[in-house]
Coordinates of C-alpha atoms and ligand atoms in Angstrom, one line a residue:
M1 CA -16.0 54.2 19.1
S2 CA -18.0 51.8 20.4
L3 CA -17.5 48.0 20.7
G4 CA -20.1 47.0 18.0
R5 CA -18.4 49.5 15.6
R6 CA -15.1 48.1 16.0
K7 CA -16.2 44.2 15.6
T8 CA -17.7 45.6 12.4
E9 CA -14.6 47.2 11.2
L10 CA -12.7 44.1 11.9
Q11 CA -15.2 42.3 9.9
K12 CA -15.0 44.3 7.0
K13 CA -11.1 43.8 7.3
R14 CA -11.6 40.0 7.5
E15 CA -14.0 39.8 4.6
L16 CA -11.9 41.7 2.6
I17 CA -9.0 39.3 3.1
E18 CA -11.1 36.2 2.9
L19 CA -11.9 37.2 -0.4
G20 CA -8.1 36.7 -1.4
G21 CA -6.8 37.8 -4.8
G22 CA -11.4 38.9 -6.0
E23 CA -14.1 37.7 -7.2
K24 CA -12.4 37.8 -11.0
A25 CA -9.8 35.8 -9.5
I26 CA -11.6 33.2 -8.0
E27 CA -13.6 32.6 -10.8
K28 CA -10.9 31.7 -12.8
Q29 CA -9.9 29.1 -9.9
K30 CA -13.2 27.9 -10.2
T31 CA -13.4 27.9 -14.2
M32 CA -9.6 25.3 -13.6
G33 CA -11.6 23.3 -11.4
K34 CA -10.1 24.0 -8.1
L35 CA -11.7 25.0 -4.6
T36 CA -9.7 28.1 -3.2
A37 CA -7.6 27.8 -0.7
R38 CA -9.9 28.7 2.3
E39 CA -12.3 26.2 1.0
R40 CA -10.1 23.5 0.9
I41 CA -8.8 24.1 4.9
L42 CA -12.7 24.1 5.4
A43 CA -13.3 21.2 3.6
L44 CA -10.5 19.2 5.0
L45 CA -10.6 20.1 8.5
D46 CA -13.2 18.9 11.5
K47 CA -16.1 21.4 11.5
N48 CA -15.8 24.8 13.0
S49 CA -12.2 23.5 14.2
F50 CA -9.8 26.3 11.8
H51 CA -8.1 28.9 13.5
E52 CA -6.5 31.3 11.5
Y53 CA -3.4 33.3 12.6
D54 CA -1.3 36.2 10.5
Q55 CA -4.5 37.2 8.1
F56 CA -3.5 40.6 8.6
I57 CA 0.8 40.2 7.4
Q58 CA 1.8 42.5 4.6
H59 CA 4.1 41.4 1.3
D60 CA 7.3 43.0 1.6
A61 CA 7.6 43.7 -1.9
H62 CA 9.0 47.2 -3.3
D63 CA 10.1 46.5 -6.7
F64 CA 8.3 46.4 -10.2
N65 CA 5.6 48.2 -8.7
M66 CA 4.6 46.2 -6.2
A67 CA 4.7 48.4 -3.0
S68 CA 1.4 49.5 -4.1
K69 CA -0.1 46.4 -4.4
E70 CA -2.5 44.7 -2.1
L71 CA -1.6 40.9 -1.6
P72 CA -4.2 39.5 0.8
G73 CA -2.4 37.2 3.5
D74 CA 0.5 37.9 1.1
G75 CA -1.0 34.8 -0.8
V76 CA -1.2 32.0 1.9
I77 CA -3.8 31.2 4.7
T78 CA -2.2 29.5 7.6
G79 CA -3.4 28.3 11.4
T80 CA -4.0 25.3 13.8
G81 CA -7.2 23.0 13.7
T82 CA -8.2 19.7 13.9
L83 CA -8.2 16.7 11.7
M84 CA -10.4 13.3 12.7
G85 CA -9.8 15.0 16.2
Q86 CA -6.2 15.2 15.9
P87 CA -4.4 18.6 16.2
I88 CA -2.8 19.6 13.5
C89 CA -0.7 22.8 12.1
I90 CA -1.4 23.7 8.4
F91 CA -0.8 26.4 5.7
A92 CA -2.7 26.8 2.6
Q93 CA -1.2 29.0 -0.8
D94 CA -3.7 30.6 -2.1
F95 CA -3.0 30.8 -6.0
T96 CA -5.9 34.0 -6.3
V97 CA -3.2 36.1 -4.8
A98 CA -0.3 36.7 -7.4
G99 CA -0.5 32.9 -8.4
G100 CA 0.7 32.3 -4.7
S101 CA 3.8 32.8 -5.4
L102 CA 6.2 32.9 -2.5
G103 CA 7.3 36.2 -1.2
I104 CA 9.5 36.6 2.1
M105 CA 6.5 37.0 4.3
H106 CA 4.5 34.4 2.5
A107 CA 7.5 32.3 3.3
R108 CA 8.0 33.6 7.1
K109 CA 3.9 32.5 7.7
I110 CA 4.9 29.2 6.8
T111 CA 7.8 28.7 8.3
K112 CA 5.7 30.2 11.5
I113 CA 3.4 27.6 11.5
M114 CA 6.2 24.8 10.8
D115 CA 7.7 26.3 14.0
H116 CA 4.5 25.8 15.9
A117 CA 4.1 22.2 14.3
I118 CA 7.6 21.0 15.4
K119 CA 7.4 23.1 18.9
M120 CA 3.6 21.7 19.5
R121 CA 4.9 18.2 18.3
V122 CA 1.8 17.7 15.7
P123 CA 1.4 16.7 12.1
L124 CA 1.6 19.5 9.5
I125 CA -0.2 19.6 6.6
G126 CA 0.4 22.0 3.4
I127 CA -1.5 22.7 0.6
N128 CA 0.5 23.9 -2.5
D129 CA -1.1 25.9 -5.2
S130 CA 1.6 28.2 -6.5
G131 CA 3.5 29.7 -9.1
G132 CA 6.8 29.1 -7.2
A133 CA 9.4 32.1 -5.8
R134 CA 7.8 34.9 -6.7
V135 CA 10.0 36.6 -9.3
Q136 CA 9.6 40.5 -8.0
E137 CA 11.3 39.6 -4.3
G138 CA 14.1 38.2 -6.3
V139 CA 16.8 36.6 -3.7
N140 CA 14.4 37.7 -0.5
S141 CA 12.2 34.4 -2.3
L142 CA 14.8 32.4 -2.6
A143 CA 15.4 32.7 1.0
G144 CA 12.2 31.9 1.8
Y145 CA 12.0 28.5 0.3
G146 CA 15.6 27.6 1.6
E147 CA 14.2 28.5 5.3
I148 CA 11.2 26.5 5.4
F149 CA 13.7 23.1 3.6
F150 CA 15.4 23.9 6.1
R151 CA 12.5 23.4 8.8
N152 CA 11.0 20.3 6.7
T153 CA 14.2 18.5 7.2
K154 CA 14.5 19.4 10.9
A155 CA 10.9 18.5 11.5
S156 CA 11.4 14.9 9.4
G157 CA 11.5 12.2 12.0
I158 CA 9.5 14.2 14.7
I159 CA 5.9 15.3 13.3
P160 CA 4.4 13.5 10.0
Q161 CA 4.3 16.2 7.2
I162 CA 1.6 15.9 4.6
S163 CA 2.1 17.7 1.4
V164 CA -1.2 18.1 -1.0
I165 CA -0.4 19.5 -4.4
L166 CA -3.4 21.4 -5.3
G167 CA -1.8 23.1 -8.6
P168 CA 1.3 24.2 -9.8
C169 CA 4.1 23.4 -7.4
A170 CA 6.8 25.1 -9.9
G171 CA 10.3 25.1 -9.6
G172 CA 12.0 24.8 -7.1
A173 CA 9.3 24.9 -4.6
V174 CA 8.9 20.7 -5.4
Y175 CA 11.6 20.2 -2.8
S176 CA 9.8 20.9 0.0
P177 CA 6.7 18.3 -0.6
A178 CA 9.9 16.3 -1.7
L179 CA 11.1 16.5 1.9
T180 CA 7.5 15.5 3.2
D181 CA 6.2 12.0 4.3
F182 CA 3.2 11.8 2.0
V183 CA 2.8 13.6 -1.0
F184 CA -1.3 13.6 -2.3
V185 CA -2.2 14.4 -5.8
V186 CA -5.2 15.0 -7.7
E187 CA -6.1 13.9 -11.1
N188 CA -5.8 17.0 -13.8
I189 CA -4.9 19.8 -11.1
S190 CA -1.5 18.7 -9.5
K191 CA 1.3 19.6 -11.7
M192 CA 5.3 19.2 -10.4
F193 CA 8.0 20.4 -12.4
I194 CA 11.2 21.7 -11.8
T195 CA 11.7 23.1 -15.2
G196 CA 7.9 23.4 -17.4
P197 CA 7.3 22.9 -20.8
E198 CA 8.1 25.7 -22.3
V199 CA 11.7 25.8 -20.7
I200 CA 11.9 22.2 -22.3
K201 CA 11.1 23.3 -25.3
T202 CA 13.3 26.0 -25.6
V203 CA 16.6 24.6 -24.2
L204 CA 16.0 20.9 -25.7
G205 CA 13.6 21.7 -28.4
E206 CA 11.5 18.8 -27.3
E207 CA 7.5 19.4 -27.0
I208 CA 5.8 17.7 -23.7
S209 CA 2.3 18.5 -22.2
M210 CA 2.4 20.0 -18.7
E211 CA 0.2 17.0 -17.6
A212 CA 2.6 14.3 -19.5
L213 CA 5.7 16.3 -18.0
G214 CA 4.5 16.4 -14.3
G215 CA 1.0 15.5 -13.6
A216 CA -0.7 13.6 -11.1
R217 CA -0.8 10.8 -13.1
T218 CA 3.0 11.1 -14.2
H219 CA 3.8 11.3 -10.3
S220 CA 2.0 8.7 -9.1
E221 CA 3.1 5.8 -11.5
I222 CA 6.5 7.3 -13.1
T223 CA 8.2 9.4 -10.6
G224 CA 6.9 7.9 -7.7
N225 CA 7.2 11.8 -6.3
A226 CA 3.5 11.3 -5.3
H227 CA 2.1 8.5 -2.4
F228 CA -1.7 9.3 -2.9
F229 CA -3.4 9.7 -6.1
A230 CA -7.2 11.0 -6.2
E231 CA -10.0 11.7 -8.6
S232 CA -11.1 15.2 -7.0
E233 CA -10.5 17.5 -4.2
Q234 CA -12.4 15.8 -1.9
A235 CA -11.5 12.7 -2.3
C236 CA -8.2 13.7 -2.1
F237 CA -9.3 14.6 1.2
E238 CA -10.9 12.1 2.4
Q239 CA -7.4 9.8 1.8
I240 CA -5.6 12.4 3.9
K241 CA -8.4 12.1 6.5
R242 CA -7.8 8.2 6.2
L243 CA -4.1 8.0 6.7
I244 CA -4.3 10.3 9.8
T245 CA -6.3 7.7 11.9
Y246 CA -3.2 5.3 11.2
I247 CA 0.0 7.8 12.1
P248 CA 0.8 9.4 15.4
W249 CA 1.1 13.1 16.4
N250 CA 4.7 12.7 16.9
N251 CA 7.5 10.5 17.0
T252 CA 7.1 10.1 21.0
R253 CA 3.7 8.4 20.5
R254 CA 2.0 5.5 19.2
P255 CA -0.5 5.8 16.6
L256 CA -4.1 6.4 18.3
A257 CA -5.5 2.4 18.7
F258 CA -9.0 1.6 18.0
P259 CA -11.4 -1.6 18.8
P260 CA -10.3 -4.0 17.3
K261 CA -12.4 -5.2 14.4
Q262 CA -13.4 -9.1 13.1
I263 CA -11.4 -10.0 9.5
D264 CA -13.9 -10.1 6.8
K265 CA -15.3 -13.7 6.3
K266 CA -14.9 -13.6 2.6
W267 CA -11.3 -13.4 2.8
N268 CA -9.9 -16.9 3.2
I269 CA -6.2 -16.7 4.1
D270 CA -6.0 -21.0 3.1
G271 CA -7.3 -20.3 -0.6
I272 CA -5.2 -17.5 -2.0
I273 CA -1.8 -19.0 -2.6
P274 CA -1.9 -21.0 -5.9
D275 CA -0.3 -25.0 -5.7
D276 CA 1.6 -23.8 -8.5
P277 CA 5.0 -21.9 -7.3
K278 CA 5.1 -20.0 -10.7
E279 CA 1.4 -18.8 -10.6
P280 CA 0.7 -15.5 -9.2
Y281 CA -1.7 -13.8 -7.0
D282 CA -2.4 -10.6 -4.9
V283 CA -0.3 -10.2 -2.1
R284 CA -3.3 -7.6 -1.3
D285 CA -5.5 -10.6 -0.7
V286 CA -3.0 -11.8 2.1
I287 CA -2.8 -8.6 3.6
C288 CA -6.6 -8.6 4.0
A289 CA -7.2 -11.6 5.4
L290 CA -4.9 -10.5 7.9
V291 CA -5.7 -7.2 9.1
D292 CA -8.7 -5.8 11.2
A293 CA -12.5 -5.5 9.5
S294 CA -9.7 -6.3 5.9
E295 CA -9.2 -2.8 5.7
F296 CA -6.1 -2.0 4.6
L297 CA -4.7 1.4 3.4
E298 CA -2.2 1.0 0.2
V299 CA 0.9 3.8 0.0
H300 CA 2.4 4.6 -3.3
E301 CA -0.5 2.0 -4.8
M302 CA 0.6 3.2 -8.2
W303 CA 4.3 2.9 -8.2
A304 CA 6.8 -0.1 -8.1
K305 CA 3.6 -2.3 -7.9
N306 CA 6.0 -5.2 -7.3
I307 CA 6.1 -4.5 -3.9
V308 CA 3.4 -3.2 -1.6
V309 CA 3.5 -0.9 1.3
G310 CA 0.6 0.1 3.4
F311 CA -1.0 0.0 6.6
G312 CA -3.6 -1.9 8.2
R313 CA -5.0 -2.5 12.3
I314 CA -4.3 -5.9 14.1
K315 CA -6.2 -5.5 17.0
G316 CA -6.6 -2.4 16.8
E317 CA -2.7 -1.3 16.7
T318 CA -1.3 0.3 13.2
I319 CA 1.0 -2.1 11.4
G320 CA 3.3 -0.8 8.4
F321 CA 3.0 -4.2 5.6
V322 CA 5.6 -4.6 3.6
A323 CA 5.2 -7.4 0.9
N324 CA 6.4 -8.9 -2.5
Q325 CA 3.6 -8.5 -5.0
P326 CA 3.5 -11.6 -7.7
N327 CA 1.2 -10.5 -9.5
V328 CA 3.8 -7.9 -10.7
L329 CA 7.2 -9.1 -12.1
A330 CA 7.1 -12.2 -9.8
G331 CA 7.1 -9.6 -7.3
V332 CA 10.9 -8.8 -7.5
L333 CA 13.3 -6.4 -5.8
D334 CA 14.3 -3.7 -8.2
V335 CA 15.5 -0.1 -8.0
D336 CA 12.3 1.7 -7.5
S337 CA 10.3 -1.2 -5.1
S338 CA 13.8 -1.1 -3.2
D339 CA 13.3 2.8 -2.8
K340 CA 9.8 2.4 -2.2
A341 CA 10.3 -0.3 0.5
A342 CA 13.0 1.6 2.5
R343 CA 11.5 4.7 2.7
F344 CA 8.1 3.4 4.3
I345 CA 9.9 1.3 6.4
R346 CA 12.0 4.6 7.4
F347 CA 8.6 6.3 8.3
C348 CA 7.3 3.5 10.1
D349 CA 10.4 3.0 12.5
A350 CA 10.3 7.3 13.2
F351 CA 7.1 6.9 14.3
N352 CA 6.8 3.7 16.2
I353 CA 5.1 1.5 13.9
P354 CA 5.9 -2.3 14.3
L355 CA 6.5 -3.3 10.7
V356 CA 4.9 -6.8 9.0
T357 CA 7.2 -8.3 6.1
L358 CA 5.2 -10.6 3.7
V359 CA 7.8 -12.4 1.6
D360 CA 7.5 -14.4 -1.6
L361 CA 10.1 -13.4 -4.2
P362 CA 12.6 -15.0 -6.8
G363 CA 15.2 -12.3 -5.8
Y364 CA 16.5 -9.3 -7.6
L365 CA 15.4 -8.2 -11.2
P366 CA 18.6 -9.1 -13.6
G367 CA 19.5 -6.5 -16.3
V368 CA 21.5 -4.0 -17.3
D369 CA 19.2 -1.4 -17.1
Q370 CA 18.7 -2.3 -13.5
E371 CA 22.8 -2.6 -12.9
H372 CA 22.9 0.9 -14.5
A373 CA 20.4 2.2 -12.6
G374 CA 22.0 1.4 -9.7
V375 CA 20.0 -1.3 -8.5
I376 CA 23.2 -2.3 -6.1
R377 CA 22.8 1.3 -4.7
H378 CA 19.3 1.5 -4.3
G379 CA 18.5 -2.1 -2.9
A380 CA 21.0 -1.4 -0.4
K381 CA 18.7 1.4 1.1
L382 CA 16.6 -1.5 1.6
L383 CA 19.0 -3.6 3.8
Y384 CA 19.8 -0.3 5.8
A385 CA 16.2 1.0 6.3
Y386 CA 15.9 -2.9 7.8
S387 CA 18.7 -3.5 9.7
E388 CA 18.6 0.0 11.2
A389 CA 14.8 -0.3 12.3
T390 CA 14.2 -0.8 15.8
V391 CA 10.5 -1.2 15.9
P392 CA 8.8 -4.9 16.3
K393 CA 9.6 -6.5 12.9
I394 CA 7.9 -9.6 12.2
T395 CA 8.6 -11.6 8.8
V396 CA 6.2 -14.4 7.5
I397 CA 7.9 -16.3 4.5
L398 CA 4.4 -17.2 2.4
R399 CA 6.4 -19.2 -0.8
K400 CA 9.3 -18.1 -2.2
A401 CA 12.5 -16.6 -0.7
Y402 CA 15.2 -16.6 -2.8
G403 CA 18.9 -15.2 -2.8
G404 CA 19.4 -11.9 -1.6
G405 CA 15.8 -11.4 -1.7
Y406 CA 15.6 -13.5 1.1
I407 CA 18.2 -11.9 3.1
A408 CA 16.8 -8.2 1.9
M409 CA 13.0 -8.8 3.1
N410 CA 13.8 -8.4 6.4
S411 CA 15.2 -11.7 7.2
R412 CA 16.5 -12.6 10.8
H413 CA 19.9 -11.4 10.0
L414 CA 19.2 -8.1 9.2
G415 CA 17.5 -8.2 12.9
A416 CA 14.0 -9.5 12.3
D417 CA 12.3 -10.4 16.1
F418 CA 10.0 -13.1 14.3
V419 CA 10.6 -15.3 11.5
F420 CA 7.4 -17.7 10.3
A421 CA 7.2 -19.7 6.9
W422 CA 4.6 -21.3 5.5
P423 CA 4.8 -25.3 5.1
N424 CA 5.3 -24.5 1.6
A425 CA 8.0 -22.0 1.5
E426 CA 11.1 -22.3 -0.5
I427 CA 14.2 -21.0 1.1
A428 CA 17.3 -21.0 -1.2
V429 CA 20.3 -19.3 -3.1
M430 CA 17.9 -19.6 -6.0
G431 CA 15.3 -21.0 -7.4
P432 CA 15.6 -25.4 -8.3
E433 CA 15.8 -25.0 -11.9
G434 CA 18.9 -22.6 -11.8
A435 CA 20.3 -24.5 -9.1
A436 CA 20.4 -27.9 -10.6
N437 CA 21.3 -26.1 -13.8
I438 CA 24.9 -25.2 -12.4
I439 CA 25.7 -27.7 -10.1
F440 CA 24.7 -30.8 -11.6
K441 CA 26.2 -29.0 -15.0
K442 CA 28.5 -32.1 -15.8
E443 CA 26.1 -34.7 -14.7
I444 CA 23.3 -33.5 -16.8
S445 CA 25.5 -32.9 -19.9
E446 CA 27.3 -36.0 -19.8
S447 CA 23.4 -38.1 -19.0
K448 CA 22.1 -40.1 -21.8
N449 CA 19.0 -38.7 -21.1
P450 CA 19.6 -34.9 -20.1
D451 CA 15.9 -33.6 -19.4
K452 CA 15.5 -36.8 -17.0
T453 CA 18.4 -36.5 -15.4
R454 CA 17.8 -32.3 -15.2
Q455 CA 14.4 -33.3 -13.4
E456 CA 16.0 -35.7 -11.1
K457 CA 18.6 -33.1 -10.1
I458 CA 15.7 -30.4 -9.5
N459 CA 13.7 -32.6 -7.4
E460 CA 16.6 -33.5 -5.6
Y461 CA 17.7 -29.7 -4.9
K462 CA 14.0 -29.1 -4.0
E463 CA 13.9 -32.1 -1.7
K464 CA 17.1 -30.5 0.2
F465 CA 16.4 -26.7 0.0
A466 CA 13.4 -25.5 -1.4
N467 CA 11.1 -26.4 1.7
P468 CA 11.3 -23.9 5.3
F469 CA 12.9 -26.9 7.1
V470 CA 16.6 -26.5 6.4
A471 CA 16.1 -22.8 7.9
A472 CA 14.0 -23.3 10.6
G473 CA 16.6 -26.1 11.5
K474 CA 19.1 -24.0 11.5
G475 CA 16.9 -21.4 13.8
Y476 CA 16.4 -19.4 10.9
I477 CA 12.8 -19.2 11.5
D478 CA 11.1 -19.1 14.4
A479 CA 8.0 -21.6 13.4
V480 CA 6.6 -23.1 10.2
I481 CA 2.9 -22.1 10.4
E482 CA -0.1 -23.1 8.8
P483 CA -1.8 -19.9 6.9
S484 CA -5.0 -20.1 9.4
E485 CA -2.4 -19.8 11.9
T486 CA -0.7 -16.6 10.9
R487 CA -2.8 -13.8 12.3
H488 CA -2.8 -15.7 15.9
F489 CA 0.8 -16.1 15.5
L490 CA 1.1 -12.2 14.7
E491 CA -1.1 -10.8 17.6
H492 CA 1.2 -13.1 19.6
A493 CA 4.3 -11.6 18.6
L494 CA 3.3 -7.8 18.7
E495 CA 1.9 -8.4 22.2
V496 CA 5.0 -9.6 23.2
S497 CA 7.1 -6.5 21.3
T498 CA 5.4 -3.7 23.2
H499 CA 8.2 -3.2 25.3
K500 CA 11.0 -4.2 22.6
F501 CA 13.7 -1.6 23.8
I502 CA 16.7 -1.6 21.7
P503 CA 19.2 1.2 23.0
K504 CA 20.4 4.0 21.1
I505 CA 23.9 4.0 19.4
D506 CA 26.2 6.6 20.2
R507 CA 26.5 8.2 17.1
K508 CA 25.4 11.5 15.4
H509 CA 23.5 10.0 12.6
G510 CA 24.5 6.6 10.4
I511 CA 25.3 6.9 6.7
P512 CA 22.5 5.7 4.3
P513 CA 23.1 4.9 0.7
F514 CA 20.9 8.1 0.1
Ligands
LIG601 C1 5.2 36.4 -9.6 C2 3.5 35.0 -10.3 C3 4.6 33.7 -10.2 C4 5.8 33.7 -9.8 C5 2.5 33.4 -11.1 N1 2.1 34.5 -11.3 N2 4.0 32.6 -11.0 N3 4.1 36.3 -10.1 N4 5.8 35.3 -9.6 N5 6.4 32.7 -9.6 C6 1.2 35.3 -11.2 C7 1.2 35.7 -12.6 O1 1.6 36.9 -13.1 C8 -0.7 36.1 -12.3 O2 -0.5 37.4 -12.2 C9 -1.0 35.3 -11.4 O3 0.2 34.8 -10.9 C10 -1.5 33.9 -12.3 O4 -0.8 33.4 -13.3 P1 -1.0 32.9 -14.7 O5 0.2 32.6 -15.3 O6 -1.9 34.0 -15.2 O7 -1.6 31.5 -14.3 P2 -1.6 30.5 -15.1 O8 -1.9 31.2 -16.6 O9 -2.7 29.5 -14.6 O10 -0.3 29.9 -15.3 C11 0.2 29.4 -14.0 C12 1.4 29.0 -13.9 C13 2.4 30.4 -14.4 C14 1.9 27.8 -15.1 C15 2.5 28.3 -12.5 O11 2.1 31.6 -13.7 C16 3.8 30.0 -14.4 O12 4.3 29.3 -15.3 N6 4.5 31.1 -13.6 C17 6.2 31.1 -13.3 C18 6.2 29.3 -12.8 C19 7.8 29.3 -12.6 O13 8.9 29.2 -13.2 N7 7.9 29.1 -11.3 C20 9.4 29.0 -10.9 C21 9.7 30.1 -9.9 S1 11.3 29.9 -10.2 P3 -1.7 38.3 -12.8 O14 -1.4 39.9 -11.7 O15 -1.7 38.5 -13.9 O16 -3.2 37.7 -12.4 C22 11.3 29.4 -8.5 C23 12.6 28.9 -7.9 C24 12.6 28.2 -6.6 O17 10.7 28.8 -7.8 C25 14.1 28.2 -6.1 C26 14.1 27.3 -4.5 C27 15.0 26.2 -4.5

């Protein structure tokens, strides 16, 4: 056989495999508004960078007439490539082949590329579009999932792991994305659930659509399982490309530095916070007034909106921002916002991204619902995450810092490296009104004019505590600064923290309040 003839044979074999489940199945995929697995990889990665492996893997299912079935690539495409110039490993489940269901060889392809990513210390991207464990393969499919979860856990904190849900992600399959760092979903396409609507109807008699149960909005707004929401697959790929520029290849590197850029002139930091301490504002305006080109990539934008987390750059270097959002519930901490911030802080700490915390909150959200939902346990995660983090940690108190909220939001006492406060900052055990009612209760009730006395006592308390100078006088705050000086102080604090070194504690690991 000539070399030319052999090439043609290979070409033919490749073409057959690259057709996945065949034209009819591809057509069905398209009518669902979805790209094929191969189109997704090519649309996401840098042009001509994708290299595929294990294309000729054969499935290993023998029961239920499976032995004679051809399952091209066993329903998953794996390989390496570059994304925004960074090397990555990738897999994409192919729903056109047996519903992208996971049999043992399908799982082995995934675990092989995962092992490769861990060994080569490069990010892993997994595109999920699958009916879950391949029912015909029984326990072998379950074994496959277990081996994936094991590697997700081993890889955690070593390489960034990104999950993209572009179809069903059903049953136990959901736990692989849940173990990764960032989950991307697309409207009308992503579906994540442990038990589907039919099971719920049979077992509980409750009717719910698949979209309401586990669609993209549900996971972006209610459960918090998804970190990024997009309206189309292409928009989702653009989000991934943006994210990858902010994060490093692995835990031994820093994110790539970009050329520093000016802050957009339309963001005037002096005019953002209203004079009335009760009036809300959008803390993202403050972030945009602090970061290069006023560009901020928000993570978990639609969930637990009372706290804002995300990435920006200062002098070209990636910074993780955590900020109370006075626009939503006055920026209080609660169960979900504590979880959201704690997870983000741990990601930044694992991947050498300095943290800047912007504080303006009245404390923790009171109420039976929160107490019973475990605000003690969840709130503790935030304290743990800040205390444990060894990356540079800088805090700016913008306005209110009351009670437990003051401590939890990266106070000096939890190991902040620098704490700055704006002149109008109020640092106290609670707001002046509440404080006056407690400590001057007797004077107020015995007064001939209780309202006047109350106001006097509120003013007295404000004078004493609702300012940054008492805390500054004790060294809990390093500098009281004008808003317009903030960027300069941050730049300098980050610069002098470049070589921050905290020796590792000799223990196997801590036990965070999971
Ligand atoms: C084998 C499967 C499959 C599966 C889908 N298919 N899911 N084959 N095992 N889990 C096959 C179908 O038989 C069909 O094959 C093809 O994929 C397309 O599926 P359709 O049902 O026609 O597609 P659609 O109508 O779009 O519905 C998609 C779906 C549905 C919602 C995902 O297929 C479904 O509900 N599947 C089962 C989901 C599920 O319960 N999975 C959990 C498994 S248990 P043909 O040959 O007809 O084209 C699990 C536990 C893991 O995952 C635990 C790990 C810890």
